mmCIF file of C-alpha atoms and ligand atoms in Angstrom:
data_model
loop_
_atom_site.group_PDB
_atom_site.id
_atom_site.type_symbol
_atom_site.label_atom_id
_atom_site.label_comp_id
_atom_site.label_asym_id
_atom_site.label_seq_id
_atom_site.Cartn_x
_atom_site.Cartn_y
_atom_site.Cartn_z
ATOM 1 C CA MET A 66 -2.629 0.650 -13.742
ATOM 2 C CA LYS A 67 -5.084 -1.616 -15.556
ATOM 3 C CA ASN A 68 -6.923 -2.045 -12.244
ATOM 4 C CA LYS A 69 -7.141 1.703 -11.666
ATOM 5 C CA LEU A 70 -8.832 2.744 -14.899
ATOM 6 C CA ILE A 71 -12.646 2.624 -15.085
ATOM 7 C CA VAL A 72 -14.158 3.170 -18.521
ATOM 8 C CA ALA A 73 -17.584 4.853 -18.500
ATOM 9 C CA LEU A 74 -19.863 3.047 -20.972
ATOM 10 C CA ASP A 75 -22.057 6.095 -21.490
ATOM 11 C CA THR A 76 -24.146 4.899 -24.404
ATOM 12 C CA ASP A 77 -27.640 3.525 -24.952
ATOM 13 C CA ASP A 78 -26.519 1.471 -27.925
ATOM 14 C CA GLY A 79 -26.105 -2.206 -27.013
ATOM 15 C CA GLU A 80 -23.982 -2.923 -30.084
ATOM 16 C CA GLU A 81 -21.622 -0.118 -29.131
ATOM 17 C CA ILE A 82 -21.297 -1.556 -25.612
ATOM 18 C CA ASP A 83 -20.551 -4.895 -27.252
ATOM 19 C CA TRP A 84 -17.775 -3.711 -29.566
ATOM 20 C CA ILE A 85 -16.193 -1.292 -27.089
ATOM 21 C CA THR A 86 -15.940 -3.927 -24.363
ATOM 22 C CA GLU A 87 -14.794 -6.513 -26.898
ATOM 23 C CA MET A 88 -11.939 -4.133 -27.786
ATOM 24 C CA LEU A 89 -11.108 -3.197 -24.207
ATOM 25 C CA TRP A 90 -11.186 -6.461 -22.265
ATOM 26 C CA ASN A 91 -7.444 -6.898 -22.572
ATOM 27 C CA GLU A 92 -6.642 -3.307 -21.547
ATOM 28 C CA VAL A 93 -9.053 -2.520 -18.755
ATOM 29 C CA SER A 94 -10.472 -4.305 -15.666
ATOM 30 C CA TRP A 95 -13.374 -1.999 -14.768
ATOM 31 C CA VAL A 96 -16.353 -0.559 -16.638
ATOM 32 C CA LYS A 97 -18.822 1.989 -15.340
ATOM 33 C CA ILE A 98 -22.500 1.341 -15.959
ATOM 34 C CA GLY A 99 -24.567 4.506 -15.935
ATOM 35 C CA PHE A 100 -28.267 5.046 -16.545
ATOM 36 C CA GLN A 101 -27.990 4.644 -20.332
ATOM 37 C CA ALA A 102 -26.162 1.307 -20.348
ATOM 38 C CA TYR A 103 -28.220 -0.022 -17.437
ATOM 39 C CA THR A 104 -31.593 0.755 -18.976
ATOM 40 C CA THR A 105 -30.491 -0.532 -22.390
ATOM 41 C CA VAL A 106 -29.141 -3.887 -21.283
ATOM 42 C CA GLY A 107 -30.908 -4.379 -17.933
ATOM 43 C CA ASN A 108 -29.650 -6.527 -15.081
ATOM 44 C CA GLY A 109 -28.037 -8.915 -17.542
ATOM 45 C CA ILE A 110 -25.240 -6.371 -17.901
ATOM 46 C CA PHE A 111 -23.525 -7.637 -14.734
ATOM 47 C CA ALA A 112 -23.259 -11.250 -15.905
ATOM 48 C CA TRP A 113 -22.337 -10.091 -19.416
ATOM 49 C CA MET A 114 -19.497 -7.916 -18.151
ATOM 50 C CA ARG A 115 -18.376 -10.681 -15.761
ATOM 51 C CA GLU A 116 -18.121 -13.073 -18.713
ATOM 52 C CA ARG A 117 -15.792 -10.535 -20.322
ATOM 53 C CA LYS A 118 -13.743 -10.388 -17.104
ATOM 54 C CA PHE A 119 -14.776 -6.830 -16.204
ATOM 55 C CA LYS A 120 -15.720 -5.584 -12.781
ATOM 56 C CA THR A 121 -18.698 -3.243 -12.744
ATOM 57 C CA PHE A 122 -19.130 0.152 -11.130
ATOM 58 C CA LEU A 123 -22.871 0.891 -11.103
ATOM 59 C CA ASP A 124 -23.144 4.693 -11.324
ATOM 60 C CA LEU A 125 -26.820 5.428 -10.644
ATOM 61 C CA LYS A 126 -26.018 7.994 -7.916
ATOM 62 C CA PHE A 127 -28.824 7.009 -5.561
ATOM 63 C CA HIS A 128 -30.331 9.895 -3.594
ATOM 64 C CA ASP A 129 -33.544 9.251 -1.662
ATOM 65 C CA ILE A 130 -34.847 8.505 1.814
ATOM 66 C CA PRO A 131 -32.817 5.889 3.739
ATOM 67 C CA ASN A 132 -35.351 3.065 3.333
ATOM 68 C CA THR A 133 -35.502 3.467 -0.455
ATOM 69 C CA VAL A 134 -31.756 3.759 -0.979
ATOM 70 C CA ALA A 135 -31.159 0.772 1.314
ATOM 71 C CA ARG A 136 -33.491 -1.305 -0.877
ATOM 72 C CA ASP A 137 -31.935 0.017 -4.095
ATOM 73 C CA VAL A 138 -28.429 -0.831 -2.912
ATOM 74 C CA GLY A 139 -29.495 -4.246 -1.573
ATOM 75 C CA THR A 140 -31.108 -5.105 -4.917
ATOM 76 C CA MET A 141 -28.090 -4.041 -6.940
ATOM 77 C CA THR A 142 -25.771 -5.932 -4.584
ATOM 78 C CA ARG A 143 -27.769 -9.095 -5.308
ATOM 79 C CA HIS A 144 -27.497 -8.417 -9.041
ATOM 80 C CA GLY A 145 -23.723 -8.472 -8.693
ATOM 81 C CA ALA A 146 -22.427 -4.895 -9.079
ATOM 82 C CA ASN A 147 -18.882 -4.607 -7.709
ATOM 83 C CA MET A 148 -19.094 -0.904 -6.858
ATOM 84 C CA ILE A 149 -22.181 1.244 -6.228
ATOM 85 C CA ASN A 150 -22.519 4.959 -5.563
ATOM 86 C CA MET A 151 -24.998 7.301 -3.910
ATOM 87 C CA HIS A 152 -25.044 11.039 -3.262
ATOM 88 C CA ALA A 153 -23.267 11.771 0.013
ATOM 89 C CA SER A 154 -25.576 14.777 0.383
ATOM 90 C CA GLY A 155 -28.374 12.234 1.036
ATOM 91 C CA GLY A 156 -27.064 12.207 4.606
ATOM 92 C CA VAL A 157 -25.376 9.880 7.085
ATOM 93 C CA ASP A 158 -28.578 7.928 7.867
ATOM 94 C CA MET A 159 -29.137 7.208 4.182
ATOM 95 C CA MET A 160 -25.548 6.051 3.631
ATOM 96 C CA GLN A 161 -25.568 3.959 6.821
ATOM 97 C CA ALA A 162 -28.799 2.237 5.771
ATOM 98 C CA ALA A 163 -27.246 1.486 2.373
ATOM 99 C CA ARG A 164 -24.167 -0.034 4.009
ATOM 100 C CA ILE A 165 -26.241 -2.295 6.287
ATOM 101 C CA SER A 166 -28.402 -3.390 3.375
ATOM 102 C CA ALA A 167 -25.381 -4.187 1.167
ATOM 103 C CA ASP A 168 -23.788 -6.155 4.025
ATOM 104 C CA GLU A 169 -26.942 -8.231 4.499
ATOM 105 C CA ALA A 170 -27.593 -8.795 0.790
ATOM 106 C CA ALA A 171 -23.996 -9.877 0.160
ATOM 107 C CA LYS A 172 -24.050 -12.238 3.127
ATOM 108 C CA GLU A 173 -27.312 -13.847 2.043
ATOM 109 C CA ALA A 174 -26.075 -14.268 -1.523
ATOM 110 C CA GLY A 175 -22.647 -15.507 -0.398
ATOM 111 C CA ILE A 176 -20.851 -12.857 -2.449
ATOM 112 C CA THR A 177 -18.356 -10.096 -1.695
ATOM 113 C CA ARG A 178 -20.042 -6.842 -0.726
ATOM 114 C CA PRO A 179 -19.666 -4.179 -3.438
ATOM 115 C CA LYS A 180 -17.569 -1.132 -2.645
ATOM 116 C CA LEU A 181 -19.873 1.706 -1.653
ATOM 117 C CA LEU A 182 -19.029 5.280 -2.622
ATOM 118 C CA GLY A 183 -20.471 8.672 -1.805
ATOM 119 C CA VAL A 184 -20.635 11.220 -4.628
ATOM 120 C CA THR A 185 -19.387 14.569 -3.310
ATOM 121 C CA ILE A 186 -19.645 17.561 -5.658
ATOM 122 C CA LEU A 187 -19.930 16.813 -9.378
ATOM 123 C CA THR A 188 -16.786 17.550 -11.375
ATOM 124 C CA SER A 189 -18.777 19.670 -13.842
ATOM 125 C CA ILE A 190 -19.376 22.311 -11.134
ATOM 126 C CA ASP A 191 -16.856 25.082 -10.562
ATOM 127 C CA GLU A 192 -16.450 27.455 -7.627
ATOM 128 C CA GLN A 193 -18.633 30.146 -9.127
ATOM 129 C CA GLY A 194 -21.429 27.730 -10.073
ATOM 130 C CA PHE A 195 -21.261 26.113 -6.648
ATOM 131 C CA GLN A 196 -21.755 29.405 -4.889
ATOM 132 C CA SER A 197 -24.488 30.701 -7.199
ATOM 133 C CA ASP A 198 -26.466 27.473 -7.787
ATOM 134 C CA PHE A 199 -26.146 26.061 -4.280
ATOM 135 C CA GLY A 200 -26.196 29.386 -2.443
ATOM 136 C CA SER A 201 -23.210 28.049 -0.511
ATOM 137 C CA GLU A 202 -20.745 30.150 1.380
ATOM 138 C CA ARG A 203 -18.311 27.270 1.653
ATOM 139 C CA GLU A 204 -15.606 26.645 -0.901
ATOM 140 C CA ILE A 205 -16.013 23.463 -2.929
ATOM 141 C CA THR A 206 -13.024 21.757 -1.301
ATOM 142 C CA ASP A 207 -14.417 22.324 2.200
ATOM 143 C CA GLN A 208 -17.791 20.925 1.173
ATOM 144 C CA VAL A 209 -16.133 17.919 -0.483
ATOM 145 C CA ILE A 210 -14.130 17.190 2.693
ATOM 146 C CA TYR A 211 -17.256 17.574 4.817
ATOM 147 C CA LEU A 212 -19.183 15.106 2.635
ATOM 148 C CA ALA A 213 -16.241 12.683 2.531
ATOM 149 C CA GLU A 214 -16.080 12.664 6.328
ATOM 150 C CA GLN A 215 -19.803 11.961 6.486
ATOM 151 C CA ALA A 216 -19.438 9.093 4.010
ATOM 152 C CA LYS A 217 -16.651 7.650 6.138
ATOM 153 C CA GLU A 218 -18.657 8.018 9.330
ATOM 154 C CA ALA A 219 -21.564 6.171 7.674
ATOM 155 C CA GLY A 220 -19.320 3.217 6.788
ATOM 156 C CA LEU A 221 -18.866 3.800 3.069
ATOM 157 C CA ASP A 222 -15.606 2.697 1.444
ATOM 158 C CA GLY A 223 -14.828 5.973 -0.268
ATOM 159 C CA VAL A 224 -15.978 8.848 -2.414
ATOM 160 C CA VAL A 225 -16.252 10.135 -5.945
ATOM 161 C CA ALA A 226 -14.539 13.535 -6.137
ATOM 162 C CA SER A 227 -12.519 15.623 -8.533
ATOM 163 C CA PRO A 228 -8.776 14.972 -8.798
ATOM 164 C CA LEU A 229 -8.236 18.481 -7.395
ATOM 165 C CA GLU A 230 -9.536 17.365 -3.982
ATOM 166 C CA ILE A 231 -7.596 14.125 -3.562
ATOM 167 C CA GLU A 232 -4.942 15.423 -1.172
ATOM 168 C CA PRO A 233 -7.275 17.097 1.357
ATOM 169 C CA ILE A 234 -9.593 14.047 1.332
ATOM 170 C CA ARG A 235 -6.622 11.753 2.019
ATOM 171 C CA LYS A 236 -5.564 13.945 4.896
ATOM 172 C CA ALA A 237 -9.055 13.962 6.384
ATOM 173 C CA CYS A 238 -10.091 10.339 5.725
ATOM 174 C CA GLY A 239 -6.864 8.311 5.606
ATOM 175 C CA ASP A 240 -5.028 6.016 3.216
ATOM 176 C CA LYS A 241 -7.588 3.226 3.086
ATOM 177 C CA PHE A 242 -10.461 5.478 2.029
ATOM 178 C CA LEU A 243 -11.077 5.034 -1.710
ATOM 179 C CA ILE A 244 -10.948 8.107 -3.936
ATOM 180 C CA VAL A 245 -12.479 7.660 -7.367
ATOM 181 C CA THR A 246 -11.980 10.579 -9.748
ATOM 182 C CA PRO A 247 -13.840 11.498 -12.919
ATOM 183 C CA GLY A 248 -12.840 14.832 -14.452
ATOM 184 C CA ILE A 249 -9.881 13.215 -16.238
ATOM 185 C CA ARG A 250 -8.702 14.744 -19.476
ATOM 186 C CA PRO A 251 -5.504 13.859 -21.318
ATOM 187 C CA LYS A 252 -4.042 16.898 -23.097
ATOM 188 C CA TRP A 253 -5.164 15.514 -26.486
ATOM 189 C CA ALA A 254 -8.835 15.094 -25.513
ATOM 190 C CA GLU A 255 -11.746 17.504 -25.658
ATOM 191 C CA ILE A 256 -12.663 18.986 -22.299
ATOM 192 C CA GLY A 257 -16.457 19.002 -22.720
ATOM 193 C CA ASP A 258 -18.342 19.839 -19.506
ATOM 194 C CA GLN A 259 -15.641 18.717 -17.033
ATOM 195 C CA ARG A 260 -14.554 21.776 -15.040
ATOM 196 C CA ARG A 261 -12.600 20.449 -12.021
ATOM 197 C CA ARG A 262 -10.230 18.220 -13.946
ATOM 198 C CA THR A 263 -6.615 17.077 -14.365
ATOM 199 C CA THR A 264 -4.641 14.853 -16.716
ATOM 200 C CA PRO A 265 -4.436 11.101 -15.964
ATOM 201 C CA ALA A 266 -0.814 11.422 -14.748
ATOM 202 C CA GLU A 267 -1.658 14.238 -12.380
ATOM 203 C CA ALA A 268 -4.575 12.313 -10.849
ATOM 204 C CA ILE A 269 -2.234 9.371 -10.184
ATOM 205 C CA ASN A 270 0.431 11.664 -8.737
ATOM 206 C CA ARG A 271 -2.097 13.181 -6.380
ATOM 207 C CA GLY A 272 -3.032 9.696 -5.157
ATOM 208 C CA ALA A 273 -6.298 8.660 -6.857
ATOM 209 C CA ASP A 274 -7.294 5.010 -6.388
ATOM 210 C CA PHE A 275 -9.403 4.897 -9.557
ATOM 211 C CA LEU A 276 -9.720 7.160 -12.608
ATOM 212 C CA VAL A 277 -13.042 7.294 -14.459
ATOM 213 C CA VAL A 278 -12.734 8.105 -18.166
ATOM 214 C CA GLY A 279 -15.609 8.160 -20.633
ATOM 215 C CA ARG A 280 -15.653 10.242 -23.799
ATOM 216 C CA PRO A 281 -11.871 10.372 -24.424
ATOM 217 C CA ILE A 282 -12.027 6.563 -24.789
ATOM 218 C CA ILE A 283 -15.503 5.636 -25.999
ATOM 219 C CA GLU A 284 -15.739 8.427 -28.571
ATOM 220 C CA ASP A 285 -12.308 7.700 -30.022
ATOM 221 C CA ASP A 286 -12.243 5.845 -33.343
ATOM 222 C CA ASN A 287 -10.019 3.322 -31.638
ATOM 223 C CA PRO A 288 -11.069 2.967 -27.949
ATOM 224 C CA SER A 289 -8.443 0.342 -27.270
ATOM 225 C CA GLU A 290 -5.630 2.603 -28.480
ATOM 226 C CA ALA A 291 -7.046 5.580 -26.523
ATOM 227 C CA ALA A 292 -7.172 3.456 -23.346
ATOM 228 C CA GLU A 293 -3.612 2.319 -24.013
ATOM 229 C CA ARG A 294 -2.412 5.935 -24.321
ATOM 230 C CA ILE A 295 -4.126 6.874 -21.063
ATOM 231 C CA LEU A 296 -2.632 3.854 -19.302
ATOM 232 C CA GLU A 297 0.822 4.857 -20.569
ATOM 233 C CA GLU A 298 0.316 8.353 -19.139
ATOM 234 C CA MET A 299 -0.760 6.822 -15.819
ATOM 235 C CA LYS A 300 2.291 4.538 -15.748
ATOM 236 C CA GLY A 301 4.580 7.459 -16.521
ATOM 237 C CA ALA A 302 3.269 9.466 -13.541
HETATM 238 O O1 LIG B 140 -16.858 11.385 -20.582
HETATM 239 P P1 LIG B 140 -16.260 11.699 -19.248
HETATM 240 O O2 LIG B 140 -14.815 11.214 -19.123
HETATM 241 O O3 LIG B 140 -16.415 13.134 -18.833
HETATM 242 O O4 LIG B 140 -17.100 10.790 -18.234
HETATM 243 C C1 LIG B 140 -17.050 10.922 -16.841
HETATM 244 C C2 LIG B 140 -18.040 9.982 -16.255
HETATM 245 O O5 LIG B 140 -18.020 10.110 -14.846
HETATM 246 C C3 LIG B 140 -19.473 10.250 -16.689
HETATM 247 O O6 LIG B 140 -20.088 8.978 -16.838
HETATM 248 C C4 LIG B 140 -20.099 10.986 -15.537
HETATM 249 O O7 LIG B 140 -21.457 10.677 -15.391
HETATM 250 C C5 LIG B 140 -19.309 10.430 -14.360
HETATM 251 N N1 LIG B 140 -19.205 11.286 -13.182
HETATM 252 C C6 LIG B 140 -18.679 12.566 -13.217
HETATM 253 N N2 LIG B 140 -18.618 13.322 -12.062
HETATM 254 C C7 LIG B 140 -19.016 12.811 -10.915
HETATM 255 C C8 LIG B 140 -19.525 11.507 -10.874
HETATM 256 C C9 LIG B 140 -19.588 10.766 -12.043
HETATM 257 O O8 LIG B 140 -18.255 13.043 -14.259
HETATM 258 N N3 LIG B 140 -18.881 13.502 -9.796
#
């Protein structure tokens, strides 16, 4: 389960990143680097996390024209991120260009290509918000499946989706397609802005490959103990 939990280092405080990762290195294999951690530490974050034996999921959710995203993803591949995401709604051409660029950059650098993921519909959006804000007549699950199929067609390794959509994505995209799920809340944690969510055990039962957890761990007085409790729940699934 250690390999399935990704801790979101959502902070712009370098010292906090230092002490949280110092506490977690024994518990967790993956950390997620978002905009705050990336802009605070810079590209050195990849080597720093590698020294602490973490793999890195770079969560900058690229969304731009194919040429730009291809360059972004190529650059971050060279810097050593192990997983990179982009918005699947950027389109098949954009995702395909990113895949080709990551392949080339990894080959040139002699490193393993990072896993590439398409972000479907953010877990903070519920059915009502989706229909009003996006003017969509589709249900969220149908849109998530549609975007997952596009990500697969473009050659991405998987998607970021809510734990509520795991089963239909599996059915549509197969067992090897990675499903990474934020929107994880143990019963004892505050819900915050996560709307399409489940507990850690339920996400595992539904078949998630990776669970992304931020605030319930990093805002706990004892992040290591909070991670341990979540891992226990995952093991008990
Ligand atoms: O603190 P919390 O556990 O809600 O953190 C979830 C993390 O996953 C955040 O860093 C958020 O940016 C990220 N995320 C998400 N929904 C997505 C993609 C990423 O919540 N669809």
